PDB file of C-alpha atoms in Angstrom:
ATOM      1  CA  UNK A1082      90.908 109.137 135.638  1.00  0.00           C
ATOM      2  CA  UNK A1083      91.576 107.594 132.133  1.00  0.00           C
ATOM      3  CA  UNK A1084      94.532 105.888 131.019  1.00  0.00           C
ATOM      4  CA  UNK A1085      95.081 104.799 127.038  1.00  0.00           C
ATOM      5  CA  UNK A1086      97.537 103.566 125.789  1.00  0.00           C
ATOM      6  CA  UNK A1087      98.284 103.747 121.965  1.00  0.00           C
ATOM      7  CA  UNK A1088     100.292 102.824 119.249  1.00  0.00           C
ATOM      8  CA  UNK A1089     101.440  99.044 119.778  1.00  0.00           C
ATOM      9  CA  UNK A1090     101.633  96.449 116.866  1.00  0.00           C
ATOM     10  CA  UNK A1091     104.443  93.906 115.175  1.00  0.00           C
ATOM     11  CA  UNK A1092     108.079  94.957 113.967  1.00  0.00           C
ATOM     12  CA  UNK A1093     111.334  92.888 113.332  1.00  0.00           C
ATOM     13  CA  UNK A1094     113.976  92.959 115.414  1.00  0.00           C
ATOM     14  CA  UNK A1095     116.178  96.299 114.915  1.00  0.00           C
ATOM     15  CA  UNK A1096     113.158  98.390 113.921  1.00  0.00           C
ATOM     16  CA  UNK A1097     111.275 101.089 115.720  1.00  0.00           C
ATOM     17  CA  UNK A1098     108.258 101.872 117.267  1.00  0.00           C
ATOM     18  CA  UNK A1099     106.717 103.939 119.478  1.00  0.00           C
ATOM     19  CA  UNK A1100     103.697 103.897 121.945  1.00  0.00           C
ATOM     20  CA  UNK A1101     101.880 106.638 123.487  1.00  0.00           C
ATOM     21  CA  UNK A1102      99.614 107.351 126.810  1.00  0.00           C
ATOM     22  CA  UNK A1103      96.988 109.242 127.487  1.00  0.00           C
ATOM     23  CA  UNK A1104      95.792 109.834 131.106  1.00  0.00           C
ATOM     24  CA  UNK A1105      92.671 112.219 131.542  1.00  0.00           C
ATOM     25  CA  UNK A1106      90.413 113.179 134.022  1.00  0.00           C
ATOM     26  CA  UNK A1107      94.121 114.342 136.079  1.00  0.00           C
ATOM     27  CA  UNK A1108      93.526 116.781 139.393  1.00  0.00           C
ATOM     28  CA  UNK A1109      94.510 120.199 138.669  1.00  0.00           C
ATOM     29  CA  UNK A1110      96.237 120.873 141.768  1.00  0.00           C
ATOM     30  CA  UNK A1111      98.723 117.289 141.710  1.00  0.00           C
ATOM     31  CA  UNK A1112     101.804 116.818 140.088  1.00  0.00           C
ATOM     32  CA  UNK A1113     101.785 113.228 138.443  1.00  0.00           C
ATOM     33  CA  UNK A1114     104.746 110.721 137.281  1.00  0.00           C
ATOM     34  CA  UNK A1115     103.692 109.112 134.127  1.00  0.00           C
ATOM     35  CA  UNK A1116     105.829 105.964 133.654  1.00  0.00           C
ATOM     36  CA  UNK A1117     105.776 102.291 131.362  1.00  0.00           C
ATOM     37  CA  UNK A1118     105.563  98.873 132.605  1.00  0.00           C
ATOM     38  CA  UNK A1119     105.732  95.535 130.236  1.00  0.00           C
ATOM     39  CA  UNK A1120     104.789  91.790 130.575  1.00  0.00           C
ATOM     40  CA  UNK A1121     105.971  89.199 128.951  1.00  0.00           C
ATOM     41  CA  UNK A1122     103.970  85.236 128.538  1.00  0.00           C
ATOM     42  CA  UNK A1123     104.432  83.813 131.482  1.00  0.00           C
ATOM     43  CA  UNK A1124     106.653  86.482 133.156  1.00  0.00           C
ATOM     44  CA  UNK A1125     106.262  89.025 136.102  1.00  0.00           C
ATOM     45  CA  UNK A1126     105.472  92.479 135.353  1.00  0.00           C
ATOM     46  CA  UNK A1127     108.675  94.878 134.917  1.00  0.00           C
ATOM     47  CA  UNK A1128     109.448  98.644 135.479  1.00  0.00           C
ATOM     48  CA  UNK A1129     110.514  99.828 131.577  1.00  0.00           C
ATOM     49  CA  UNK A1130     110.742 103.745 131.903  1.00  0.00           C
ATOM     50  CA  UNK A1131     109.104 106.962 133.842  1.00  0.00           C
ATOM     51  CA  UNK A1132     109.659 110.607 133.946  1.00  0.00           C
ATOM     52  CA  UNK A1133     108.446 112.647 137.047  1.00  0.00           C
ATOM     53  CA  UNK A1134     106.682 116.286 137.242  1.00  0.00           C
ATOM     54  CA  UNK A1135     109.713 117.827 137.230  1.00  0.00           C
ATOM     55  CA  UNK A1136     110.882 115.761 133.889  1.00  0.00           C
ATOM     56  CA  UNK A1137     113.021 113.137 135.443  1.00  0.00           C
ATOM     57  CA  UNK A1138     113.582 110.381 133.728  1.00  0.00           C
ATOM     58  CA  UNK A1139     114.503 106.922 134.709  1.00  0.00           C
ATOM     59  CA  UNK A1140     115.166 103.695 133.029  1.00  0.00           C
ATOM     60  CA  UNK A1141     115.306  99.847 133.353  1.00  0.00           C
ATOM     61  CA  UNK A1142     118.656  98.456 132.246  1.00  0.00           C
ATOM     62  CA  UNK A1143     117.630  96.517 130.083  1.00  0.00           C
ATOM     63  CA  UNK A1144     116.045  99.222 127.917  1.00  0.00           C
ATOM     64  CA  UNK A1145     118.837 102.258 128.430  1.00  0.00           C
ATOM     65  CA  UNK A1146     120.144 103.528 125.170  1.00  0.00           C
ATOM     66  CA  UNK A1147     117.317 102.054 123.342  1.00  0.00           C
ATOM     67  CA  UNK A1148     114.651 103.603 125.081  1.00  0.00           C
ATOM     68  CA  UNK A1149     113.488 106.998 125.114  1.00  0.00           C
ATOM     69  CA  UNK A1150     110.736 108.497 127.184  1.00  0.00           C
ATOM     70  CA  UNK A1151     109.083 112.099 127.077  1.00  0.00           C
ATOM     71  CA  UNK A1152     105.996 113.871 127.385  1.00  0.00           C
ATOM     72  CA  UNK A1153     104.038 114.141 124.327  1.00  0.00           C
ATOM     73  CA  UNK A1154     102.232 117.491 124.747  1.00  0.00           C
ATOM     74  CA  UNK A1155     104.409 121.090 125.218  1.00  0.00           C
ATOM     75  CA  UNK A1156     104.821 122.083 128.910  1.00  0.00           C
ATOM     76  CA  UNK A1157     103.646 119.088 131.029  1.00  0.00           C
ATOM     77  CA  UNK A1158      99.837 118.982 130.905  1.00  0.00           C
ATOM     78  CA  UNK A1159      96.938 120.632 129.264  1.00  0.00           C
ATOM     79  CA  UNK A1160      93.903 121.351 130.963  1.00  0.00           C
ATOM     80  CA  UNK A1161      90.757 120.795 129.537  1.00  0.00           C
ATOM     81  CA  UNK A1162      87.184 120.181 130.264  1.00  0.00           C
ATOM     82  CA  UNK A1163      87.011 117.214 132.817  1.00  0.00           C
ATOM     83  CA  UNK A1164      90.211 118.030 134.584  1.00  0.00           C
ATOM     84  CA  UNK A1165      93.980 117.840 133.175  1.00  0.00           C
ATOM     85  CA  UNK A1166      95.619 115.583 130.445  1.00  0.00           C
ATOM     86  CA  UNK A1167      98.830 114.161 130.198  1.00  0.00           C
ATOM     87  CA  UNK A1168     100.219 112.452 127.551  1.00  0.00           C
ATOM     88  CA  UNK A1169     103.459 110.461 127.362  1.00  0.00           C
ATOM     89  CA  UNK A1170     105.454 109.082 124.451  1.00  0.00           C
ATOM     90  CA  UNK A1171     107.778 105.748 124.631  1.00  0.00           C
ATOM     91  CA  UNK A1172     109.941 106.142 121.745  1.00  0.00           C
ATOM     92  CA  UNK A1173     111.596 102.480 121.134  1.00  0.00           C
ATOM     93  CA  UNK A1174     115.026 101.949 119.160  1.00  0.00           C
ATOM     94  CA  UNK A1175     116.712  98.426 118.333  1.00  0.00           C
ATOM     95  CA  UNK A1176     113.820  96.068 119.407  1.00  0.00           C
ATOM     96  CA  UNK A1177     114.548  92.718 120.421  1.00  0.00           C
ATOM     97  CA  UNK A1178     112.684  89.705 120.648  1.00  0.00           C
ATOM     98  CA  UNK A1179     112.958  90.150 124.332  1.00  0.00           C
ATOM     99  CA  UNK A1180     110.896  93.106 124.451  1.00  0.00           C
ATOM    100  CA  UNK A1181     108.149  91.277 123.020  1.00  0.00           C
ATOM    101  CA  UNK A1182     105.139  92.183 125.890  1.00  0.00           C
ATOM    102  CA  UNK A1183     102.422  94.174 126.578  1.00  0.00           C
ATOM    103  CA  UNK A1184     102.964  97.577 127.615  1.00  0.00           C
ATOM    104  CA  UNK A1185     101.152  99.472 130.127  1.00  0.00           C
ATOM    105  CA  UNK A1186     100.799 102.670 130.929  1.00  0.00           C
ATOM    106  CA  UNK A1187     101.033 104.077 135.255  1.00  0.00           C
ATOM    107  CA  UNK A1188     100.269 107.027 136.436  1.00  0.00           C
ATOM    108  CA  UNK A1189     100.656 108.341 140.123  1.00  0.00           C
ATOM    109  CA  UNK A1190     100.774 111.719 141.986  1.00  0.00           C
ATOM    110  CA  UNK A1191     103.642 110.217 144.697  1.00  0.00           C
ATOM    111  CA  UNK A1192     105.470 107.553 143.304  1.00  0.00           C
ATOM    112  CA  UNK A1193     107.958 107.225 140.412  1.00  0.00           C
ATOM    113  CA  UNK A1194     110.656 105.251 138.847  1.00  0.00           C
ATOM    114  CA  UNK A1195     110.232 101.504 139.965  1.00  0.00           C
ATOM    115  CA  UNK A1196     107.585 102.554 142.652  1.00  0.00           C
ATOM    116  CA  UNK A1197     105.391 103.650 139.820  1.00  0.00           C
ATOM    117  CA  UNK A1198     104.770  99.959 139.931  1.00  0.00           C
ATOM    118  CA  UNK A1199     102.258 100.777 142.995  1.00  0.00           C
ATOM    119  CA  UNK A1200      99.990 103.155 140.314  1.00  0.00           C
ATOM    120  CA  UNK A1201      97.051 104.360 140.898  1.00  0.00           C
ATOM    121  CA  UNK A1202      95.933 104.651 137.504  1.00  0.00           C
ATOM    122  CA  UNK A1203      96.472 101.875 134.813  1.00  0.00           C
ATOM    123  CA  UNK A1204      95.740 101.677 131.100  1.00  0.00           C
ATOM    124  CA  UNK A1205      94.558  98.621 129.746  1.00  0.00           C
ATOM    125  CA  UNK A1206      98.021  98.028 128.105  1.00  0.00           C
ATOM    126  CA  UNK A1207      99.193  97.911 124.107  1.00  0.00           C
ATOM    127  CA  UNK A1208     100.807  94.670 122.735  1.00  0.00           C
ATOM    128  CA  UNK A1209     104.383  95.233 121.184  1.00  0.00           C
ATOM    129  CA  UNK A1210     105.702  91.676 118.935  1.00  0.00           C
ATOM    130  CA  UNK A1211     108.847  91.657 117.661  1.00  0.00           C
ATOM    131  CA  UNK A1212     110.327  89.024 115.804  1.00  0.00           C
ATOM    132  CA  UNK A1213     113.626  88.004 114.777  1.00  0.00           C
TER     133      UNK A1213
END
């Protein structure tokens, strides 16, 4: 399995910007919760965002309303040479200086929401700046 992450990069505080996730190489026959983590300099990892097979999404507090998560390609995976590929989008609104960190990508066939933190898969993560 392969996990990329894409799209991170430098904005002021109030823009946009959105980061994407690409996990190949997925089991055919599995159901898998693609989900966001972020660390900060000098700070523990945190839960940001997931959304289960069955398109559930959850949210860390300090992202709801700002944060939007969804599944970049129609239906929930595509399945291609190699095995199945799921993509998933993190659309983010009203940045803050606080959610400077670099983002990673988890992917898991059992656990979601916080739990996601116990992945399976990991990308490599995508640095997001934003200054004020």
């Amino acid at each position: 399995v392969q996990v990329v992450e894409s799209g991170g990069g430098s904005v002021q505080a109030g823009e946009s910007l959105r980061i994407s996730c690409e996990a190949s190489g997925l089991l055919t026959n599995k159901y898998y919760c693609l989900g966001w983590f972020r660390q900060a300099q000098g700070k523990e990892r945190e839960a940001v965002a997931s959304i289960s097979a069955t398109d559930m999404r959850w949210y860390a507090d300090s992202v709801k309303g700002r944060f939007a998560i969804s599944r970049g390609m129609p239906g929930r995976f595509t399945f291609a040479q190699g095995g199945a590929r799921g993509t998933v989008n993190l659309q983010m609104d009203k940045l803050k200086p606080d959610d400077t960190a670099i983002y990673y990508c988890a992917v898991d066939d059992d656990k979601c929401g916080p739990r996601l933190g116990d992945a399976r898969f990991w990308g490599q993560g995508t640095q997001v700046t934003v200054s004020s």
